[in-house]
Coordinates of C-alpha atoms and ligand atoms in Angstrom, one line a residue:
X1 CA 192.0 111.4 89.9
X2 CA 190.7 111.2 93.1
X3 CA 189.1 114.2 94.5
X4 CA 190.9 115.9 97.9
X5 CA 188.1 118.1 98.8
X6 CA 184.3 118.9 98.5
X7 CA 182.6 121.8 98.3
X8 CA 179.2 122.2 99.8
X9 CA 177.1 124.9 98.3
X10 CA 173.5 126.2 99.5
X11 CA 170.8 127.6 98.1
X12 CA 170.4 130.6 99.9
X13 CA 173.6 132.2 99.0
X14 CA 174.9 131.1 102.2
X15 CA 179.0 131.1 102.0
X16 CA 179.9 127.4 100.5
X17 CA 181.6 124.9 102.7
X18 CA 184.9 123.3 101.5
X19 CA 185.4 119.9 103.4
X20 CA 188.5 117.4 102.8
X21 CA 187.8 113.9 101.4
X22 CA 190.3 111.2 102.5
X23 CA 191.3 107.8 101.2
X24 CA 192.0 105.0 103.0
X25 CA 194.5 102.1 101.4
X26 CA 191.4 100.3 100.5
X27 CA 187.6 100.8 99.9
X28 CA 185.3 104.0 100.1
X29 CA 186.8 107.6 100.5
X30 CA 185.2 109.7 103.1
X31 CA 184.2 113.1 103.4
X32 CA 186.0 114.5 106.6
X33 CA 183.0 116.5 108.4
X34 CA 184.7 117.0 111.3
X35 CA 184.7 120.8 111.2
X36 CA 181.1 121.1 109.9
X37 CA 179.6 121.3 113.6
X38 CA 181.5 124.6 114.1
X39 CA 180.5 125.7 110.7
X40 CA 176.7 125.2 111.9
X41 CA 175.6 121.8 110.5
X42 CA 175.4 118.4 111.3
X43 CA 175.2 115.5 109.2
X44 CA 172.0 113.1 109.5
X45 CA 172.4 109.4 109.1
X46 CA 170.5 107.1 111.4
X47 CA 171.7 103.8 111.6
X48 CA 175.0 104.9 110.0
X49 CA 174.2 103.8 106.6
X50 CA 176.9 106.3 105.0
X51 CA 178.8 107.3 107.9
X52 CA 182.6 106.0 109.0
X53 CA 182.9 106.3 112.5
X54 CA 186.8 105.9 112.8
X55 CA 189.5 104.7 111.1
X56 CA 190.8 101.3 111.6
X57 CA 193.5 98.7 110.1
X58 CA 191.9 95.8 111.4
X59 CA 189.4 94.1 109.1
X60 CA 188.6 95.2 105.7
X61 CA 185.0 94.3 103.8
X62 CA 184.1 94.9 99.9
X63 CA 180.4 94.5 100.1
X64 CA 180.1 94.5 96.3
X65 CA 182.7 92.0 95.5
X66 CA 182.0 89.6 98.8
X67 CA 185.4 90.3 100.1
X68 CA 186.6 90.0 103.8
X69 CA 190.3 90.6 105.0
X70 CA 191.8 90.3 108.5
X71 CA 194.7 92.6 108.6
X72 CA 194.7 91.8 104.9
X73 CA 194.6 88.5 104.8
X74 CA 191.4 86.8 102.8
X75 CA 189.2 85.0 105.0
X76 CA 189.3 81.8 102.7
X77 CA 193.3 81.6 103.6
X78 CA 192.8 82.0 107.2
X79 CA 189.7 79.6 107.7
X80 CA 191.5 77.2 105.6
X81 CA 195.0 77.2 107.2
X82 CA 194.8 79.1 110.5
X83 CA 193.4 78.7 113.7
X84 CA 191.5 80.6 115.9
X85 CA 194.2 81.8 118.4
X86 CA 196.5 82.7 115.5
X87 CA 193.6 84.5 114.1
X88 CA 192.9 86.2 117.1
X89 CA 196.6 87.1 117.5
X90 CA 196.7 88.5 113.9
X91 CA 193.6 90.9 114.8
X92 CA 195.0 92.1 118.1
X93 CA 198.7 92.6 116.9
X94 CA 198.7 93.1 113.1
X95 CA 200.9 90.3 112.1
X96 CA 200.6 86.6 112.2
X97 CA 202.5 85.2 114.9
X98 CA 205.8 83.3 114.5
X99 CA 206.0 79.7 116.1
X100 CA 207.3 81.1 119.3
X101 CA 205.0 83.8 119.2
X102 CA 202.0 81.8 118.7
X103 CA 203.1 79.3 121.8
X104 CA 203.6 82.0 124.2
X105 CA 200.5 83.6 123.5
X106 CA 198.5 80.2 123.5
X107 CA 200.2 79.4 126.8
X108 CA 199.0 82.9 128.2
X109 CA 195.7 82.0 127.5
X110 CA 195.8 78.4 128.2
X111 CA 196.5 80.1 132.0
X112 CA 193.8 82.1 132.4
X113 CA 190.9 79.9 131.4
X114 CA 189.7 79.3 134.9
X115 CA 187.6 81.8 136.5
X116 CA 187.7 83.0 140.1
X117 CA 185.9 80.7 142.1
X118 CA 183.7 82.6 143.3
X119 CA 182.3 84.0 140.1
X120 CA 180.5 80.3 139.9
X121 CA 177.9 82.1 142.3
X122 CA 176.8 84.7 139.7
X123 CA 175.6 81.9 137.6
X124 CA 173.3 80.4 140.6
X125 CA 171.4 83.8 140.8
X126 CA 169.7 83.0 137.1
X127 CA 166.7 80.9 136.5
X128 CA 168.2 77.6 135.1
X129 CA 166.1 78.4 131.9
X130 CA 168.1 82.0 131.6
X131 CA 168.9 82.4 128.1
X132 CA 172.6 81.9 127.7
X133 CA 173.3 85.4 126.3
X134 CA 171.4 86.7 129.3
X135 CA 174.0 84.8 131.9
X136 CA 177.0 85.8 129.6
X137 CA 176.0 89.7 129.7
X138 CA 176.0 89.5 133.6
X139 CA 178.9 87.4 134.3
X140 CA 181.2 89.1 131.7
X141 CA 180.2 92.4 133.0
X142 CA 181.0 90.9 136.6
X143 CA 184.4 90.4 135.5
X144 CA 185.1 94.1 136.2
X145 CA 184.6 93.2 140.1
X146 CA 187.1 90.5 140.1
X147 CA 189.5 91.7 138.1
X148 CA 190.1 95.2 139.5
X149 CA 193.7 95.1 138.6
X150 CA 193.2 95.0 134.8
X151 CA 190.6 97.4 134.7
X152 CA 192.1 100.9 133.7
X153 CA 191.5 101.2 130.1
X154 CA 194.0 104.0 129.8
X155 CA 197.1 101.5 131.0
X156 CA 198.6 99.4 128.2
X157 CA 199.8 96.8 130.6
X158 CA 196.2 96.6 131.9
X159 CA 194.6 96.7 128.7
X160 CA 197.1 93.3 127.6
X161 CA 196.0 91.6 130.8
X162 CA 192.3 92.1 130.5
X163 CA 192.4 91.1 126.7
X164 CA 193.9 87.7 127.7
X165 CA 191.3 87.0 130.6
X166 CA 188.8 88.0 128.0
X167 CA 190.0 85.5 125.3
X168 CA 190.5 83.0 128.1
X169 CA 187.6 83.2 130.1
X170 CA 184.5 84.3 127.8
X171 CA 184.6 80.5 126.4
X172 CA 184.2 79.0 130.2
X173 CA 181.5 81.5 131.0
X174 CA 179.8 80.4 127.8
X175 CA 180.4 76.8 128.3
X176 CA 179.1 76.9 132.1
X177 CA 176.0 79.2 131.0
X178 CA 175.1 75.8 129.1
X179 CA 175.8 73.6 131.9
X180 CA 173.6 75.8 134.5
X181 CA 171.0 75.8 131.7
X182 CA 170.9 71.8 131.5
X183 CA 171.5 71.5 135.2
X184 CA 174.7 69.7 134.9
X185 CA 177.6 70.5 137.3
X186 CA 180.3 73.0 135.7
X187 CA 183.2 71.5 133.6
X188 CA 186.5 73.0 134.3
X189 CA 188.8 73.9 131.3
X190 CA 191.6 71.4 130.4
X191 CA 194.9 72.6 129.3
X192 CA 195.7 69.4 127.3
X193 CA 193.4 70.6 124.7
X194 CA 193.4 73.4 122.3
X195 CA 191.0 76.3 122.4
X196 CA 188.0 74.5 120.4
X197 CA 188.3 71.3 122.2
X198 CA 188.4 73.0 125.3
X199 CA 185.0 74.3 124.7
X200 CA 183.4 71.4 123.4
X201 CA 184.8 69.5 126.4
X202 CA 183.4 72.1 128.8
X203 CA 180.3 72.1 126.9
X204 CA 179.8 68.3 126.8
X205 CA 182.0 66.4 129.2
X206 CA 180.8 65.2 132.5
X207 CA 182.5 63.9 135.7
X208 CA 181.2 60.4 135.0
X209 CA 182.8 59.6 131.8
X210 CA 186.1 60.6 130.2
X211 CA 185.5 62.9 127.1
X212 CA 187.4 63.1 123.9
X213 CA 186.5 65.7 121.6
X214 CA 185.8 64.6 117.9
X215 CA 188.6 66.4 115.7
X216 CA 186.5 67.1 112.8
X217 CA 184.2 68.6 115.0
X218 CA 186.6 70.7 116.9
X219 CA 188.4 71.9 113.7
X220 CA 185.0 73.0 112.4
X221 CA 184.1 74.6 115.4
X222 CA 187.5 76.5 115.2
X223 CA 186.7 77.6 111.8
X224 CA 183.4 78.8 112.8
X225 CA 185.2 80.8 115.5
X226 CA 187.4 82.2 112.6
X227 CA 184.6 83.0 110.5
X228 CA 182.9 85.2 113.2
X229 CA 186.0 86.6 114.8
X230 CA 185.8 90.0 113.4
X231 CA 183.7 92.2 110.9
X232 CA 184.6 95.9 110.6
X233 CA 182.2 98.2 112.3
X234 CA 179.0 96.1 112.9
X235 CA 176.8 97.1 115.4
X236 CA 178.2 95.0 118.4
X237 CA 181.6 96.3 117.6
X238 CA 180.4 99.7 117.6
X239 CA 178.8 99.5 120.8
X240 CA 182.1 98.3 122.4
X241 CA 183.7 101.2 120.7
X242 CA 181.1 103.7 122.2
X243 CA 181.2 102.4 125.6
X244 CA 185.0 102.2 125.7
X245 CA 185.4 105.7 124.3
X246 CA 184.1 106.8 127.8
X247 CA 186.8 104.9 129.4
X248 CA 184.9 102.3 130.9
X249 CA 186.7 99.0 131.7
X250 CA 187.2 96.3 128.7
X251 CA 184.8 93.9 130.7
X252 CA 181.8 96.1 131.2
X253 CA 182.6 97.0 127.3
X254 CA 182.7 93.7 125.9
X255 CA 179.2 92.8 128.0
X256 CA 177.7 95.5 126.2
X257 CA 178.8 94.3 122.8
X258 CA 177.3 91.1 123.9
X259 CA 174.3 92.5 124.5
X260 CA 174.0 94.2 121.3
X261 CA 174.8 91.1 119.3
X262 CA 172.0 89.3 120.9
X263 CA 169.4 91.1 118.6
X264 CA 167.8 88.9 115.8
X265 CA 168.9 91.1 113.5
X266 CA 172.6 91.0 114.3
X267 CA 174.2 87.9 116.1
X268 CA 170.9 86.3 117.3
X269 CA 170.1 85.7 113.6
X270 CA 171.7 82.2 113.7
X271 CA 169.2 80.9 116.3
X272 CA 166.4 82.8 114.6
X273 CA 167.5 81.0 111.1
X274 CA 167.2 77.7 112.6
X275 CA 164.0 78.3 114.4
X276 CA 162.8 79.7 111.0
X277 CA 163.9 76.7 109.0
X278 CA 162.0 74.6 111.5
X279 CA 159.0 76.3 111.2
X280 CA 159.2 75.9 107.3
X281 CA 159.5 72.4 107.9
X282 CA 159.1 71.1 104.3
X283 CA 160.5 72.6 100.8
X284 CA 156.9 72.6 99.7
X285 CA 156.3 75.4 102.2
X286 CA 159.2 77.7 101.0
X287 CA 157.1 79.5 98.5
X288 CA 155.0 80.9 101.4
X289 CA 157.7 82.0 103.6
X290 CA 159.3 83.9 100.5
X291 CA 156.0 85.6 99.9
X292 CA 155.9 86.5 103.3
X293 CA 159.5 87.9 103.3
X294 CA 158.5 90.1 100.4
X295 CA 155.4 91.3 101.8
X296 CA 156.0 94.9 103.3
X297 CA 153.1 94.6 105.4
X298 CA 154.5 91.3 107.1
X299 CA 157.4 91.8 109.6
X300 CA 158.8 88.7 108.8
X301 CA 162.1 88.7 107.0
X302 CA 164.2 85.7 105.7
X303 CA 166.6 85.2 108.6
X304 CA 170.0 84.2 107.5
X305 CA 169.7 86.4 104.2
X306 CA 170.7 90.2 103.4
X307 CA 173.4 92.4 105.0
X308 CA 174.3 96.0 105.4
X309 CA 177.4 95.8 103.6
X310 CA 177.5 92.6 101.7
X311 CA 175.5 93.0 98.3
X312 CA 176.9 89.6 97.2
X313 CA 177.4 86.4 98.6
X314 CA 178.8 86.7 102.2
X315 CA 182.4 84.7 102.1
X316 CA 181.7 83.2 105.5
X317 CA 178.3 81.8 104.4
X318 CA 180.1 79.8 101.7
X319 CA 183.0 78.8 104.0
X320 CA 180.2 77.9 106.3
X321 CA 178.3 75.7 103.8
X322 CA 181.3 73.6 102.9
X323 CA 182.1 73.1 106.7
X324 CA 178.3 72.0 106.8
X325 CA 178.9 69.1 104.2
X326 CA 182.2 68.0 106.5
X327 CA 180.4 67.8 109.8
X328 CA 177.4 66.3 108.7
X329 CA 179.3 63.7 106.5
X330 CA 181.4 63.0 109.4
X331 CA 178.4 62.6 111.3
X332 CA 176.6 60.5 109.0
X333 CA 173.7 63.4 108.5
X334 CA 174.3 64.2 105.1
X335 CA 170.6 63.7 104.7
X336 CA 170.2 66.1 107.2
X337 CA 166.7 67.4 106.2
X338 CA 167.1 71.0 107.5
X339 CA 170.3 71.2 105.8
X340 CA 168.5 70.2 102.4
X341 CA 165.8 72.5 103.0
X342 CA 168.5 75.4 103.7
X343 CA 169.9 74.6 100.5
X344 CA 167.0 74.4 98.5
X345 CA 165.7 77.8 100.2
X346 CA 168.9 79.4 98.9
X347 CA 168.8 78.3 95.7
X348 CA 164.8 79.5 95.1
X349 CA 165.7 83.0 97.3
X350 CA 168.4 83.5 95.0
X351 CA 166.7 82.9 91.8
X352 CA 163.5 85.2 92.9
X353 CA 163.5 88.8 91.7
X354 CA 163.0 90.6 95.2
X355 CA 166.1 89.0 96.4
X356 CA 168.1 89.6 93.2
X357 CA 167.2 93.3 93.1
X358 CA 167.5 94.0 96.6
X359 CA 170.9 92.2 96.4
X360 CA 170.1 89.7 99.5
X361 CA 172.4 86.7 99.7
X362 CA 172.8 84.3 102.2
X363 CA 175.0 85.8 105.4
X364 CA 177.2 83.9 107.8
X365 CA 174.3 83.2 110.1
X366 CA 172.6 81.1 107.3
X367 CA 174.3 78.0 107.7
X368 CA 175.9 78.4 111.2
X369 CA 172.9 77.0 112.9
X370 CA 173.0 73.8 110.9
X371 CA 176.7 73.2 111.7
X372 CA 176.2 73.7 115.3
X373 CA 172.9 71.8 115.6
X374 CA 174.5 68.9 114.0
X375 CA 177.5 69.1 116.4
X376 CA 174.8 68.8 119.4
X377 CA 174.9 72.5 120.2
X378 CA 171.7 73.7 120.9
X379 CA 170.0 76.9 119.6
X380 CA 170.3 78.8 122.8
X381 CA 174.0 78.6 122.4
X382 CA 174.6 79.7 118.8
X383 CA 174.9 83.3 119.8
X384 CA 177.2 82.8 122.7
X385 CA 179.3 80.8 120.5
X386 CA 179.3 84.0 118.1
X387 CA 179.9 86.2 121.3
X388 CA 183.0 84.1 122.2
X389 CA 184.4 84.4 118.9
X390 CA 183.7 88.2 118.3
X391 CA 185.5 88.3 121.4
X392 CA 188.6 88.3 119.5
X393 CA 187.4 91.2 117.0
X394 CA 186.2 93.4 120.0
X395 CA 189.0 93.4 121.9
X396 CA 191.1 94.0 119.2
X397 CA 189.1 97.1 117.8
X398 CA 188.8 98.2 121.5
X399 CA 192.6 98.0 121.8
X400 CA 193.5 99.8 118.7
X401 CA 190.9 102.8 119.7
X402 CA 192.3 103.1 123.2
X403 CA 195.8 103.1 121.8
X404 CA 194.7 106.1 119.3
X405 CA 195.9 109.3 120.8
X406 CA 193.3 111.3 118.9
X407 CA 190.5 109.0 120.5
X408 CA 187.6 110.6 121.8
X409 CA 184.5 110.1 123.7
X410 CA 181.7 109.2 121.3
X411 CA 179.0 111.9 121.4
X412 CA 176.8 112.0 118.5
X413 CA 174.5 114.9 118.3
X414 CA 170.9 114.5 116.5
X415 CA 167.9 116.3 114.2
X416 CA 165.7 117.6 117.4
X417 CA 162.0 117.3 116.1
X418 CA 160.5 117.9 119.7
X419 CA 158.4 120.8 121.5
X420 CA 159.9 124.6 121.2
X421 CA 160.4 126.4 124.8
X422 CA 157.3 126.3 126.9
X423 CA 156.6 127.3 130.3
X424 CA 155.2 124.6 132.8
X425 CA 151.4 124.9 134.2
X426 CA 151.4 123.5 137.8
X427 CA 149.2 120.2 138.0
X428 CA 146.2 121.8 139.8
X429 CA 145.7 124.3 136.8
X430 CA 146.4 121.6 134.2
Ligands
SDX1 C1 175.1 89.6 111.1 O1 177.1 94.2 110.3 C2 177.5 93.2 110.1 O2 178.9 93.1 109.9 C3 176.8 92.0 110.9 C4 177.5 90.6 111.1 C5 178.8 90.5 111.6 O3 179.6 89.8 111.4 O4 179.0 91.4 112.6 O5 177.6 90.2 109.5 C6 176.5 89.5 111.5 O6 174.4 90.6 112.0 C7 174.5 89.1 110.0 C8 173.3 89.6 109.4 C9 172.5 88.4 110.3 N1 170.8 89.2 110.2 C10 169.8 88.6 109.5 O7 170.3 87.4 108.7 C11 168.5 89.1 109.8 C12 167.9 89.0 108.3 N2 168.4 90.4 107.7 C13 167.7 91.5 107.9 O8 167.0 91.9 108.8 C14 168.8 92.7 107.2 O9 169.3 92.0 106.1 C15 170.0 93.0 107.9 C16 169.4 93.5 109.2 C17 170.8 92.3 107.7 C18 170.3 94.4 107.1 O10 169.6 95.3 107.1 P1 170.1 96.9 106.6 O11 170.9 96.7 106.2 O12 169.3 97.7 107.2 O13 169.0 96.7 105.4 P2 167.1 97.0 105.2 O14 166.5 96.5 106.2 O15 167.3 98.7 105.3 O16 167.1 96.1 103.8 C19 167.1 96.8 102.4 C20 165.7 96.2 101.8 C21 164.5 96.3 102.6 O17 163.3 96.6 101.8 P3 163.1 97.8 101.2 O18 162.6 98.9 102.2 O19 163.9 98.7 100.7 O20 161.9 97.9 100.4 O21 165.8 94.6 101.7 C22 164.8 94.1 102.7 C23 164.3 95.4 103.7 O22 163.0 94.9 104.0 N3 165.5 92.8 103.4 C24 165.0 91.9 103.5 C25 165.9 91.3 104.2 N4 167.0 92.0 104.4 C26 166.5 93.1 103.8 N5 163.8 91.3 103.1 C27 163.6 90.1 103.4 N6 164.0 89.3 104.2 C28 165.3 89.7 104.8 N7 166.1 89.1 105.1

């Protein structure tokens, strides 16, 4: 029988405290500590290793079994049969769309892919070599200045309009940050393409030639977007929720999420993984880097390995490895040295005691960089693509929070370790 309450007893004879235990539909039970503050205690959990920050019905992860469900559907089934906008609809609305619902949803997204023309000026304020994530943080945040009529986070209709604008325009902003970086003219979205085709078009088409996306690559990119669409309360999603809890507009909140995702321990790991593989260079050097990864005095970590939640293979990594094969074969790159190196590194690491004991497995970022590099996407754009995919999950989580009548502003407390009260001595007497 599952417990329904827990009693905290103190070893100084203080009154015990009784707290409810709550169960979700799946996963770990939680101790409801909301009343603890009033009874004179806070909990302490830097990094939120054992803390549920909210209740959510969107994504479920079982780290031990390596399971990932979006609204109950296993990621493997969605990656195989759905497309990204179908998954975005599912994450936001809770159910997969009917044919009519999908065509209306896709049609609305298509009609919002262009940016306000004046927004193109924002790009020109950046140095040409600005990292695309720096540009995305800036330009997505600037959407609040252009789309003020959909910036009231407490108005459900404005939330819907902002959701469509973000889903539709973030790919344009991402592609244009690349075009600006390489000095090519911006390519406008083309409504004849689907979501992934349109992104490839905006990335690689030029005014000088007609461009037709390779359908295998477009499908692979669409699958990559599905795999990255949402992942429960990860660092960037938690950032979006905390920013949104104050009632800030969605554009500002998503810009905050992009900033958090940029970190090499989070969404920046795909770019860092590829740099690491290029640094290793040859299978003969794998042992040297594995040794460094295990050395506590060395800050080096094996990029693309390990996860806060997964203590088994990240199910997305397995699908990503399969997508790698498909893309490399399509491009005649099955002998890609980096892919072979990655598979050798994965094999050696998975047989190493350190990684076995610490349950460190490849995560979604281990193979994604290799696929995107093979597609001609530069390292610097890997995390930008992660951000455009995760925008679907961020807006779904933000909407879930803002439509929760119980939602409150996030305001954690602390364990104070600073100075006790003291009086100031004027500077001429110090
Ligand atoms: C993503 O949260 C999400 O869901 C994120 C994400 C999503 O979709 O939103 O899945 C996307 O961010 C995937 C993770 C991408 N990051 C990387 O690949 C960077 C490399 N991995 C690590 O830095 C690390 O594994 C984290 C940050 C991902 C997880 O770190 P945790 O949960 O805080 O675990 P930890 O750092 O406390 O590690 C536990 C132990 C430590 O050793 P001890 O102190 O216990 O001796 O494992 C070791 C770590 O040193 N360890 C590693 C390692 N990852 C953890 N050692 C070597 N190489 C690694 N990659």
